XYZ file of C-alpha atoms in Angstrom:
729
model
C -104.094 253.205 114.243
C -104.291 249.383 114.299
C -107.556 247.901 113.134
C -109.006 244.975 115.094
C -111.949 242.716 114.472
C -113.210 239.227 115.257
C -111.924 236.465 112.980
C -112.337 232.740 112.534
C -109.602 230.158 113.032
C -109.604 229.066 109.389
C -108.125 232.323 108.026
C -105.600 232.144 110.852
C -104.381 228.726 109.716
C -104.356 229.807 106.074
C -102.323 232.890 106.896
C -99.752 230.869 108.822
C -99.312 228.245 106.133
C -99.368 230.916 103.458
C -96.491 232.737 105.117
C -94.501 229.504 105.438
C -95.184 228.599 101.817
C -93.902 231.986 100.695
C -90.703 231.494 102.673
C -90.183 228.008 101.242
C -90.746 229.282 97.723
C -88.222 232.050 98.233
C -85.751 229.527 99.676
C -86.175 227.117 96.756
C -85.703 229.847 94.168
C -82.594 231.130 95.924
C -81.125 227.625 96.158
C -81.388 227.253 92.389
C -79.568 230.535 91.940
C -76.912 229.658 94.503
C -75.876 226.479 92.665
C -74.664 228.659 89.822
C -72.811 231.073 92.115
C -69.397 230.857 93.675
C -69.109 229.267 97.099
C -70.109 231.683 99.868
C -69.979 231.311 103.618
C -71.367 232.845 106.778
C -69.195 235.465 108.449
C -67.028 234.137 111.266
C -67.859 234.914 114.864
C -65.892 237.835 116.283
C -65.351 239.054 119.817
C -65.489 242.741 120.653
C -65.006 244.533 123.943
C -66.147 247.912 122.633
C -68.032 250.186 125.019
C -70.040 251.770 122.199
C -72.141 249.641 119.858
C -72.603 250.650 116.239
C -74.907 247.840 115.068
C -78.062 246.194 116.383
C -80.786 243.844 115.195
C -83.441 245.033 117.667
C -84.573 247.948 115.501
C -85.086 246.010 112.259
C -84.714 242.252 113.074
C -81.734 242.366 110.688
C -78.292 243.443 111.842
C -78.174 247.101 110.817
C -76.116 250.187 111.663
C -77.763 252.087 114.521
C -76.958 255.293 112.651
C -79.202 254.164 109.759
C -82.151 253.001 111.917
C -84.921 255.665 111.826
C -86.002 255.135 115.432
C -84.427 255.905 118.794
C -82.360 252.896 119.894
C -79.982 252.544 122.853
C -77.457 249.735 123.335
C -75.711 249.013 126.636
C -72.709 246.808 125.887
C -71.093 244.185 128.099
C -68.142 246.521 128.588
C -70.434 249.211 129.975
C -72.297 246.722 132.173
C -68.999 245.630 133.701
C -67.728 249.177 134.011
C -70.738 250.236 136.091
C -70.899 246.983 138.087
C -74.457 246.236 136.928
C -76.347 243.451 138.740
C -79.948 243.967 137.568
C -81.707 244.939 134.368
C -82.981 248.128 136.010
C -79.369 249.132 136.704
C -78.404 248.320 133.108
C -80.903 250.817 131.633
C -80.652 253.431 134.408
C -78.589 255.795 132.218
C -80.845 255.473 129.164
C -82.884 258.434 127.939
C -86.642 258.029 128.364
C -86.329 255.204 130.894
C -87.393 255.388 134.543
C -86.407 252.386 136.662
C -87.874 250.764 139.794
C -91.275 252.250 139.006
C -92.788 250.126 141.801
C -89.904 250.239 144.219
C -87.603 247.580 145.596
C -88.833 244.332 144.081
C -86.816 241.112 143.923
C -89.524 239.370 141.877
C -88.995 241.189 138.587
C -87.641 244.370 137.000
C -90.073 247.296 136.838
C -89.397 250.196 134.477
C -91.143 252.626 132.147
C -90.142 253.881 128.703
C -91.442 257.237 127.498
C -93.958 257.203 130.348
C -95.422 253.736 129.678
C -94.892 250.500 131.582
C -92.358 248.256 129.856
C -91.072 246.119 132.737
C -91.434 242.558 133.896
C -95.202 242.766 134.398
C -95.676 243.519 130.684
C -94.771 241.592 127.523
C -92.094 244.158 126.589
C -89.093 242.239 127.971
C -87.433 240.107 125.274
C -84.500 237.727 125.249
C -82.658 237.147 121.967
C -85.557 238.621 120.001
C -88.196 236.331 121.551
C -90.663 237.321 124.261
C -89.793 236.339 127.802
C -91.866 233.678 129.538
C -94.866 235.124 131.350
C -98.038 234.079 133.109
C -100.406 235.559 135.683
C -99.946 238.508 138.029
C -96.798 237.307 139.811
C -95.696 234.548 137.453
C -93.043 236.534 135.626
C -89.523 235.751 134.455
C -86.323 237.639 135.166
C -82.976 237.247 133.409
C -79.758 237.572 135.374
C -77.572 240.237 133.760
C -74.400 238.177 134.235
C -75.673 235.950 131.418
C -76.132 238.878 128.996
C -73.833 240.180 126.282
C -75.741 243.439 125.844
C -79.073 245.150 126.559
C -80.916 247.001 123.786
C -83.769 249.488 124.284
C -85.976 250.260 121.276
C -88.215 253.237 122.034
C -91.731 253.846 120.839
C -94.442 251.555 119.387
C -92.780 248.372 118.142
C -95.620 246.011 117.212
C -94.397 245.736 113.608
C -91.343 243.889 114.906
C -92.606 242.239 118.091
C -96.389 241.900 117.957
C -98.560 242.971 120.889
C -96.508 245.202 123.217
C -97.064 248.304 125.335
C -96.375 251.498 123.360
C -93.379 253.012 125.189
C -90.797 250.592 123.827
C -89.209 247.174 124.313
C -86.087 245.885 126.048
C -84.284 243.122 124.178
C -81.509 241.366 126.099
C -78.890 239.416 124.164
C -77.478 236.262 125.767
C -73.806 235.456 126.035
C -72.933 232.882 123.404
C -69.877 231.057 122.034
C -67.209 232.947 120.139
C -63.564 232.819 119.175
C -60.963 234.403 121.437
C -63.076 234.635 124.575
C -61.330 234.692 127.938
C -62.322 232.230 130.647
C -63.220 233.946 133.923
C -64.145 233.128 137.487
C -65.114 235.688 140.103
C -66.208 236.085 143.698
C -68.085 239.114 144.902
C -69.819 240.399 147.988
C -72.798 242.738 147.820
C -74.424 244.557 150.719
C -77.729 243.972 148.889
C -77.529 240.317 147.809
C -74.689 238.762 149.812
C -71.995 236.414 148.517
C -71.826 235.433 144.859
C -69.584 233.267 142.711
C -69.552 233.213 138.894
C -67.814 231.446 136.037
C -67.711 232.022 132.276
C -65.932 229.252 130.361
C -65.659 228.713 126.607
C -63.719 226.809 123.982
C -63.793 225.065 120.611
C -62.701 221.868 118.892
C -59.686 221.724 116.610
C -61.309 222.981 113.400
C -63.636 225.412 115.272
C -66.713 223.729 113.831
C -67.978 223.361 117.401
C -67.774 226.189 119.908
C -69.148 226.086 123.436
C -69.702 228.409 126.366
C -70.991 227.813 129.885
C -71.995 230.728 132.105
C -72.986 230.163 135.719
C -73.722 231.924 138.981
C -74.561 231.078 142.589
C -75.706 233.745 145.053
C -76.892 233.697 148.642
C -77.303 236.301 151.353
C -79.398 239.000 152.972
C -81.234 241.663 150.999
C -81.454 245.327 151.944
C -84.894 244.652 153.494
C -84.828 243.298 157.045
C -85.767 239.610 157.474
C -85.596 238.945 153.709
C -82.920 236.579 152.376
C -82.316 235.911 148.693
C -80.573 233.134 146.792
C -80.150 232.301 143.120
C -78.604 229.563 141.009
C -78.162 230.317 137.311
C -76.482 228.350 134.537
C -76.563 228.934 130.779
C -74.747 226.440 128.501
C -74.590 227.281 124.790
C -73.163 225.533 121.743
C -72.503 226.778 118.215
C -72.208 224.210 115.437
C -70.790 225.446 112.148
C -72.426 222.747 110.074
C -70.826 223.993 106.872
C -69.788 227.139 105.091
C -73.428 228.114 104.711
C -75.140 226.878 107.872
C -74.692 227.654 111.543
C -76.862 226.798 114.527
C -76.431 228.052 118.080
C -78.180 226.205 120.899
C -79.054 228.479 123.836
C -80.206 227.026 127.147
C -80.592 228.430 130.636
C -81.813 227.381 134.071
C -82.497 229.738 136.957
C -83.831 229.030 140.431
C -84.681 231.784 142.925
C -85.390 231.077 146.581
C -85.975 233.225 149.637
C -88.324 236.051 150.438
C -89.796 239.003 148.582
C -88.554 242.563 149.014
C -91.811 243.959 147.622
C -94.118 245.659 150.121
C -96.693 248.423 150.489
C -95.685 251.227 152.858
C -97.969 254.002 154.156
C -97.518 257.617 153.069
C -97.021 258.478 156.744
C -93.354 257.821 157.320
C -92.436 257.893 153.615
C -93.914 260.845 151.698
C -94.681 262.749 154.887
C -93.292 262.520 158.418
C -95.018 260.611 161.166
C -95.149 261.621 164.811
C -91.989 263.355 166.019
C -90.713 263.570 162.437
C -90.567 259.785 162.014
C -89.476 258.314 158.655
C -88.948 254.649 157.764
C -85.483 253.397 156.999
C -85.259 251.859 153.517
C -84.595 248.525 155.239
C -87.864 248.575 157.220
C -89.956 245.411 156.857
C -93.681 245.668 157.601
C -94.579 242.151 156.551
C -94.287 238.905 158.497
C -91.064 236.826 158.537
C -93.077 233.575 158.619
C -95.244 234.516 155.613
C -92.777 235.985 153.154
C -91.665 233.927 150.195
C -90.828 234.212 146.542
C -89.713 231.060 144.788
C -89.226 230.839 141.051
C -87.985 228.117 138.739
C -87.475 229.044 135.105
C -85.645 227.467 132.220
C -85.371 227.891 128.493
C -84.329 225.589 125.635
C -83.853 226.900 122.133
C -81.694 227.649 119.143
C -80.860 230.235 116.504
C -80.341 228.881 112.986
C -78.700 230.743 110.107
C -78.535 229.360 106.579
C -76.907 231.252 103.742
C -78.920 230.259 100.703
C -76.943 232.479 98.345
C -74.885 235.637 98.440
C -78.169 237.527 98.500
C -80.518 235.428 100.626
C -80.223 234.253 104.231
C -82.728 232.214 106.214
C -83.002 232.722 109.991
C -84.997 230.818 112.562
C -85.110 231.359 116.330
C -86.976 229.047 118.695
C -87.277 228.823 122.457
C -89.395 226.775 124.821
C -89.682 228.393 128.221
C -91.093 227.129 131.499
C -91.860 229.204 134.560
C -93.151 228.302 138.029
C -93.628 230.765 140.905
C -94.919 230.892 144.482
C -95.359 234.319 146.128
C -96.451 234.905 149.721
C -96.421 238.182 151.581
C -98.101 240.578 153.984
C -98.689 244.041 152.529
C -100.508 247.160 153.616
C -103.980 248.242 152.593
C -104.675 251.388 150.547
C -105.509 253.171 153.833
C -102.779 255.263 155.491
C -101.361 254.433 158.912
C -102.819 256.249 161.920
C -100.583 259.267 162.557
C -101.026 259.199 166.334
C -101.105 255.517 167.207
C -99.062 254.226 164.272
C -101.547 251.416 163.562
C -101.369 250.193 159.970
C -103.866 247.691 158.557
C -102.467 244.855 156.475
C -103.602 241.992 154.267
C -102.089 238.678 153.318
C -101.400 237.772 149.698
C -100.680 234.409 148.129
C -100.201 233.752 144.457
C -98.890 230.714 142.644
C -98.845 229.598 139.048
C -96.909 228.151 136.157
C -96.485 228.919 132.487
C -95.449 226.979 129.374
C -94.306 229.104 126.441
C -93.254 228.279 122.899
C -91.870 231.052 120.700
C -90.677 230.693 117.090
C -89.576 233.312 114.578
C -88.694 232.413 110.981
C -87.686 234.951 108.382
C -85.816 235.210 105.109
C -83.669 238.209 104.253
C -82.813 239.095 100.663
C -80.358 241.758 99.522
C -80.681 243.031 95.953
C -80.719 246.182 93.835
C -83.269 247.824 91.570
C -81.766 250.600 89.511
C -79.984 252.990 91.862
C -81.644 251.579 94.974
C -80.244 248.800 97.153
C -82.727 246.781 99.203
C -82.733 244.567 102.259
C -86.080 242.794 102.096
C -87.152 240.791 105.135
C -90.261 238.647 105.328
C -91.270 236.232 108.020
C -93.708 234.661 110.401
C -93.497 234.359 114.166
C -95.585 232.232 116.466
C -96.162 232.293 120.197
C -98.226 230.019 122.388
C -98.497 230.470 126.143
C -100.460 228.178 128.463
C -100.565 229.513 131.994
C -102.512 229.234 135.205
C -102.438 231.518 138.208
C -104.256 231.419 141.539
C -104.565 234.548 143.669
C -105.701 234.546 147.317
C -106.187 237.631 149.508
C -107.101 237.557 153.223
C -107.050 239.839 156.254
C -103.923 240.023 158.402
C -103.234 241.552 161.828
C -102.282 245.270 161.848
C -98.793 246.451 162.759
C -97.483 249.543 164.511
C -95.209 251.525 162.212
C -93.465 253.255 165.121
C -92.681 250.023 166.956
C -93.097 247.060 164.561
C -93.790 243.813 166.398
C -94.475 240.786 164.221
C -97.569 238.739 165.023
C -96.166 235.338 164.074
C -98.651 235.023 161.201
C -98.165 231.556 159.737
C -100.573 231.640 156.801
C -103.180 229.279 158.254
C -105.938 231.851 157.726
C -105.137 232.509 154.087
C -104.693 228.815 153.361
C -108.291 228.337 154.470
C -109.583 231.317 152.451
C -111.300 230.966 149.094
C -109.201 232.113 146.103
C -109.949 235.531 144.692
C -109.267 234.153 141.205
C -108.032 230.917 139.629
C -107.165 231.701 136.035
C -106.367 229.282 133.245
C -105.407 231.073 130.052
C -104.153 230.055 126.631
C -102.721 232.808 124.435
C -101.757 232.154 120.852
C -100.260 234.746 118.509
C -99.231 234.409 114.881
C -97.602 237.359 113.170
C -96.851 237.781 109.466
C -94.503 240.637 108.649
C -92.711 242.232 105.721
C -90.066 244.947 105.815
C -87.968 246.707 103.204
C -84.880 248.784 103.925
C -84.092 250.695 100.748
C -81.138 253.009 100.215
C -79.964 255.307 97.469
C -76.707 256.913 98.419
C -77.210 258.710 101.740
C -81.007 258.338 101.638
C -82.437 255.405 103.617
C -86.099 254.419 103.754
C -87.590 251.736 105.986
C -91.149 250.492 105.562
C -92.705 247.610 107.470
C -96.146 246.057 107.865
C -97.386 243.251 110.096
C -100.617 241.359 110.601
C -101.210 239.584 113.928
C -103.750 236.856 114.586
C -104.706 236.151 118.196
C -106.630 233.389 119.909
C -107.119 233.940 123.653
C -109.032 231.517 125.883
C -109.706 232.967 129.335
C -111.188 230.856 132.138
C -111.534 231.443 135.877
C -112.704 228.590 138.102
C -113.804 231.096 140.752
C -115.973 233.103 138.329
C -117.068 230.837 135.454
C -119.230 233.663 134.084
C -116.028 235.444 133.030
C -114.905 232.565 130.796
C -114.528 233.865 127.257
C -112.698 233.186 124.013
C -111.549 236.160 121.954
C -109.991 236.141 118.495
C -108.799 239.614 117.632
C -106.472 240.486 114.791
C -104.482 243.624 114.086
C -102.536 245.237 111.278
C -99.718 247.562 112.286
C -97.131 249.376 110.227
C -94.260 251.806 110.345
C -92.310 253.988 107.934
C -89.090 255.908 108.368
C -86.858 258.136 106.270
C -83.233 258.894 107.160
C -80.463 260.860 105.425
C -76.944 259.767 106.434
C -74.361 262.386 105.452
C -70.672 261.660 104.931
C -69.754 263.539 108.112
C -71.838 261.157 110.263
C -74.944 263.313 110.740
C -78.228 261.481 110.073
C -81.570 263.324 110.445
C -84.652 261.095 110.352
C -88.439 261.009 110.639
C -90.657 258.019 111.375
C -94.223 256.945 112.061
C -95.304 253.738 113.799
C -98.443 252.103 115.139
C -98.773 249.486 117.838
C -101.289 247.584 119.927
C -101.418 245.604 123.159
C -103.571 242.583 123.977
C -103.189 243.106 127.756
C -106.883 244.026 128.260
C -108.030 240.598 127.043
C -106.783 238.982 130.277
C -107.879 241.802 132.617
C -111.359 242.355 134.042
C -113.480 245.444 133.578
C -115.854 246.983 136.109
C -118.558 244.556 134.925
C -116.372 241.629 136.012
C -115.780 240.430 132.445
C -112.518 240.430 130.471
C -112.068 243.661 128.563
C -112.648 243.367 124.841
C -110.897 246.454 123.494
C -107.161 246.544 122.812
C -104.751 249.315 123.683
C -103.840 251.052 120.422
C -101.161 253.646 119.830
C -99.360 255.675 117.197
C -96.185 257.737 117.289
C -94.549 260.413 115.190
C -90.814 260.789 115.800
C -88.135 263.046 114.331
C -84.511 263.240 115.324
C -80.845 263.524 114.447
C -78.153 260.909 114.998
C -74.470 261.756 114.929
C -71.584 259.324 114.667
C -68.278 261.210 114.235
C -65.798 259.707 111.801
C -62.759 260.296 113.996
C -64.323 259.485 117.377
C -65.863 256.376 118.932
C -69.210 257.956 119.733
C -72.918 257.958 118.972
C -75.295 260.810 119.820
C -79.074 260.893 119.324
C -81.550 263.759 119.717
C -85.196 262.825 119.168
C -88.600 264.398 119.563
C -91.821 262.414 119.561
C -95.568 262.519 120.021
C -97.137 259.273 121.270
C -100.924 258.860 121.416
C -102.496 255.897 123.217
C -106.140 254.812 123.122
C -107.706 252.433 125.632
C -105.191 252.877 128.453
C -105.888 250.657 131.493
C -106.798 252.337 134.780
C -107.050 250.263 137.971
C -110.313 251.246 139.675
C -110.816 248.458 142.228
C -108.938 245.669 144.019
C -112.063 244.154 145.617
C -113.472 241.577 145.015
C -110.745 241.283 142.364
C -108.635 243.559 140.195
C -110.892 245.602 137.906
C -109.930 248.164 135.284
C -111.417 250.947 133.227
C -109.961 252.143 129.947
C -109.165 255.840 129.610
C -110.162 256.912 126.116
C -106.924 258.623 125.132
C -103.576 259.677 126.602
C -100.855 261.714 124.907
C -97.154 261.912 125.670
C -94.812 264.146 123.764
C -91.216 264.678 124.577
C -87.611 265.352 123.756
C -84.677 263.007 124.395
C -80.928 263.337 124.156
C -78.487 260.479 124.610
C -74.793 260.179 123.936
C -72.040 257.630 124.408
C -68.488 258.581 123.560
C -64.833 257.800 124.149
C -63.603 261.391 124.118
C -59.891 260.564 124.094
C -57.660 257.721 125.240
C -59.158 256.365 128.439
C -61.980 258.890 128.939
C -65.560 257.831 128.201
C -68.943 259.374 128.904
C -72.608 258.375 128.919
C -75.137 261.203 129.119
C -78.895 261.549 128.710
C -81.705 264.060 129.136
C -85.458 263.504 128.848
C -88.362 265.935 128.762
C -91.887 264.452 128.891
C -95.174 266.312 128.556
C -98.013 263.895 129.276
C -101.739 264.357 129.681
C -105.101 262.645 129.680
C -106.383 263.758 126.257
C -109.951 262.496 126.566
C -111.523 260.542 129.384
C -114.010 257.739 129.950
C -116.499 257.321 132.815
C -114.527 256.876 136.001
C -111.360 258.250 134.417
C -109.260 261.198 135.539
C -109.869 264.781 134.460
C -108.860 265.815 130.956
C -105.562 267.679 131.015
C -104.144 265.852 134.039
C -100.624 264.452 133.815
C -100.266 260.703 133.501
C -99.312 258.879 136.680
C -95.633 258.129 137.223
C -94.437 260.319 134.333
C -91.810 262.916 135.331
C -91.470 266.061 133.276
C -87.694 265.742 133.225
C -84.958 263.173 133.812
C -81.201 263.446 133.359
C -78.167 261.264 133.916
C -74.447 261.248 133.270
C -71.594 258.783 133.773
C -67.926 259.666 133.362
C -65.059 257.165 133.581
C -61.342 257.189 132.959
C -58.934 254.312 132.274
C -55.340 255.017 133.233
C -53.196 253.659 130.397
C -49.758 254.789 131.562
C -47.841 255.799 134.656
C -48.021 254.440 138.208
C -51.836 254.224 138.047
C -51.811 252.074 134.914
C -54.628 249.506 135.065
C -56.819 251.714 137.263
C -60.326 252.681 136.138
C -62.440 255.210 138.026
C -65.987 256.255 137.236
C -68.899 258.126 138.698
C -72.442 258.971 137.739
C -75.461 261.006 138.708
C -79.148 260.310 138.001
C -81.997 262.795 138.375
C -85.726 262.019 138.168
C -88.209 264.870 138.379
C -91.367 264.924 140.479
C -94.337 262.785 139.446
C -97.942 262.180 140.370
C -98.789 258.792 141.823
C -102.256 258.743 140.271
C -104.018 260.080 137.191
C -106.182 262.242 139.446
C -102.958 264.155 140.293
C -103.779 264.258 144.018
C -100.595 262.471 145.168
C -97.297 264.182 144.382
C -94.002 262.274 144.583
C -90.917 264.506 144.977
C -87.933 264.504 142.626
C -84.727 262.745 143.615
C -81.038 262.710 142.669
C -78.794 259.666 143.087
C -75.040 259.180 142.809
C -73.164 256.067 141.693
C -69.457 255.249 141.572
C -67.053 252.531 140.516
C -63.321 251.867 140.782
C -61.490 248.948 139.216
C -57.901 247.801 139.044
C -56.317 245.327 136.618
C -53.486 244.114 138.846
C -51.582 242.514 135.978
C -50.905 245.940 134.461
C -48.514 246.760 137.302
C -47.781 243.308 138.745
C -47.077 240.744 135.987
C -47.329 237.866 138.465
C -51.000 238.763 138.958
C -51.805 238.862 135.247
C -55.556 238.331 134.706
C -56.569 239.365 138.229
C -58.876 242.350 138.644
C -60.551 244.070 141.587
C -63.667 246.212 141.378
C -65.586 248.220 143.964
C -68.868 249.755 142.835
C -71.755 251.453 144.571
C -75.236 252.600 143.562
C -77.078 255.315 145.492
C -73.759 256.175 147.059
C -75.273 258.631 149.570
C -77.881 256.049 150.659
C -80.635 258.544 149.887
C -84.109 257.687 151.116
C -86.585 258.416 148.319
C -90.070 257.432 147.196
C -90.481 256.309 143.572
C -94.265 255.908 143.530
C -97.393 256.214 145.663
C -100.790 255.297 144.263
C -102.825 255.600 147.491
C -102.348 256.800 151.101
C -101.384 253.251 152.088
C -99.348 252.376 149.013
C -95.927 253.985 148.765
C -92.711 252.434 147.498
C -89.117 253.254 148.311
C -86.364 253.050 145.725
C -83.243 251.007 146.450
C -80.844 252.188 149.104
C -77.080 252.079 148.835
C -75.617 248.865 147.436
C -71.863 248.312 147.557
C -70.295 245.468 145.579
C -66.717 244.248 145.928
C -65.543 241.694 143.385
C -62.395 239.775 142.530
C -62.122 238.303 139.026
C -59.513 236.086 137.430
C -59.298 235.675 133.659
C -57.085 233.435 131.568
């Protein structure tokens, strides 16, 4: 388990400068060696349209074969994203083992999901972009990355603090941005979605004569109605990038992005009456039902990022990497939501409250590491040592006020204009500074088919919490933590690789949440996981299969116990999740490909704290089983040449909405489909033109994904049909 204690700032500074000094010393020594070596150069950038990835950096921070990474890791490539017509991050990971999406229903503000039964979505720090944490702030000040700007999405499962610092224990999602490359096609597209309206995109790239400078500009504009009545959504997104090959040994890629979201919020509380159970005369809400107020419904977000990724080849053996990003985030959320009390069955009256939250966040993230490859006797090593730094300054104001009730059987809006909540006193007005410095060391050693990975990390935190509404809660905390992991894998010549691993992790989330005494919690969430599995990558087939079993133990899990006068939490002493996962991606023969997954989860409250749920109860929102499968076929010959058809099914078992296990949420099964046609395959005059029609929740099934109280139930997304026309040259 991680070990935490109070520290002073002086050791923190010494540790940071010590780590940098070590890197500089390693660099200087390698430079001396490199002067005597032959000229070496960085590998050239290559473009691949493969559906199945074989390498990833998310599991080790160094580009490594997935087959040789002793931890469960899933990669959704750009080809698969396009094949399934993905528009959101939750759709991207919907066919991934261990992942449950839309864990809090239809929500345009961010992407909610769980991994191995633990929250890992947009309201956590588990969403990463290009290996650096996404910008974040208070309750509703959260970033979201448009999937059109992504090259791939990678899901690393289990405790990952050794690589990423303080994160929730289920796993992390690392999205990889589109960036310049050689041989990329320019594209423009227009699409219409029944969920988000009309959208136009472009993806343009090029290079100068000697390819020392490569550029790419990705952009999107979207506007239209959402699937929730009276809620419109719009987005503008642009992401220019530039790669400068400074020399044979040095390359820097500048990555920038700007995104602006305007319109309303699709998030809302619904009562159990009309969702989980029928109302009078068998009444159920449509998934499009809006129980808020059209004149007090808003979600505006402005976010941008400026950064770079630097690679310098010091010698044939040593490479220096540095990634940096400054991120800014500003949000304004307004809405009318229900109370935790159910609607009246007979009259249909449903009490509501008004919510208003606004804030901004400045974030600086830097990761610097050196990677050395060398041999000792019969062992080859990839040694990686580095330091990463994160500083986040954010403020967030939260206001809650009463709002007129509404009749669920005959909704009539009151014309609420927000004047009452504007006059109300804030529930909280937080100003927080979070600073994290992590020093890490990792060795990947191999002797023939035997691969061992060992990593250790020490994190230093400095968290200043202040609330203008409750000055008594102002506190400064300086925890530190040491986490580690170890894995052993045996990769046979026939592509079978059994492995075992152990990892610890911790989360600093409690330090910015209040306990029942009204003060910020002082204990971290700690976790450890044992995992064993088998990976299989056939030699004569483009495929990767993984079977893994794990036992994940978490201490100090947060439990929401009160929303009044403000959000207050207790910490359950211990929770345990153990499970089995299977995932496979394969191109079975020419044109036919498959994605399949199965998950079994056995979760329970292991020990409890005062106010916690009974020992032995299942954890909230953790299904015992999930399964999914996607099958597609590309017609290569004949009259249907250029046609691609695909279909998928997703199953999520029943869950409990609360740790007390008094609210049961039924299982559900959803169907998806996609059909695409490359017109140029049959009509040369239309070379580069493609049509695609895709649909999620094809049957438009009405289903509840979560319900934490009688007046808090959330629907999953209804049917969304997307028709797109793309031209590439």
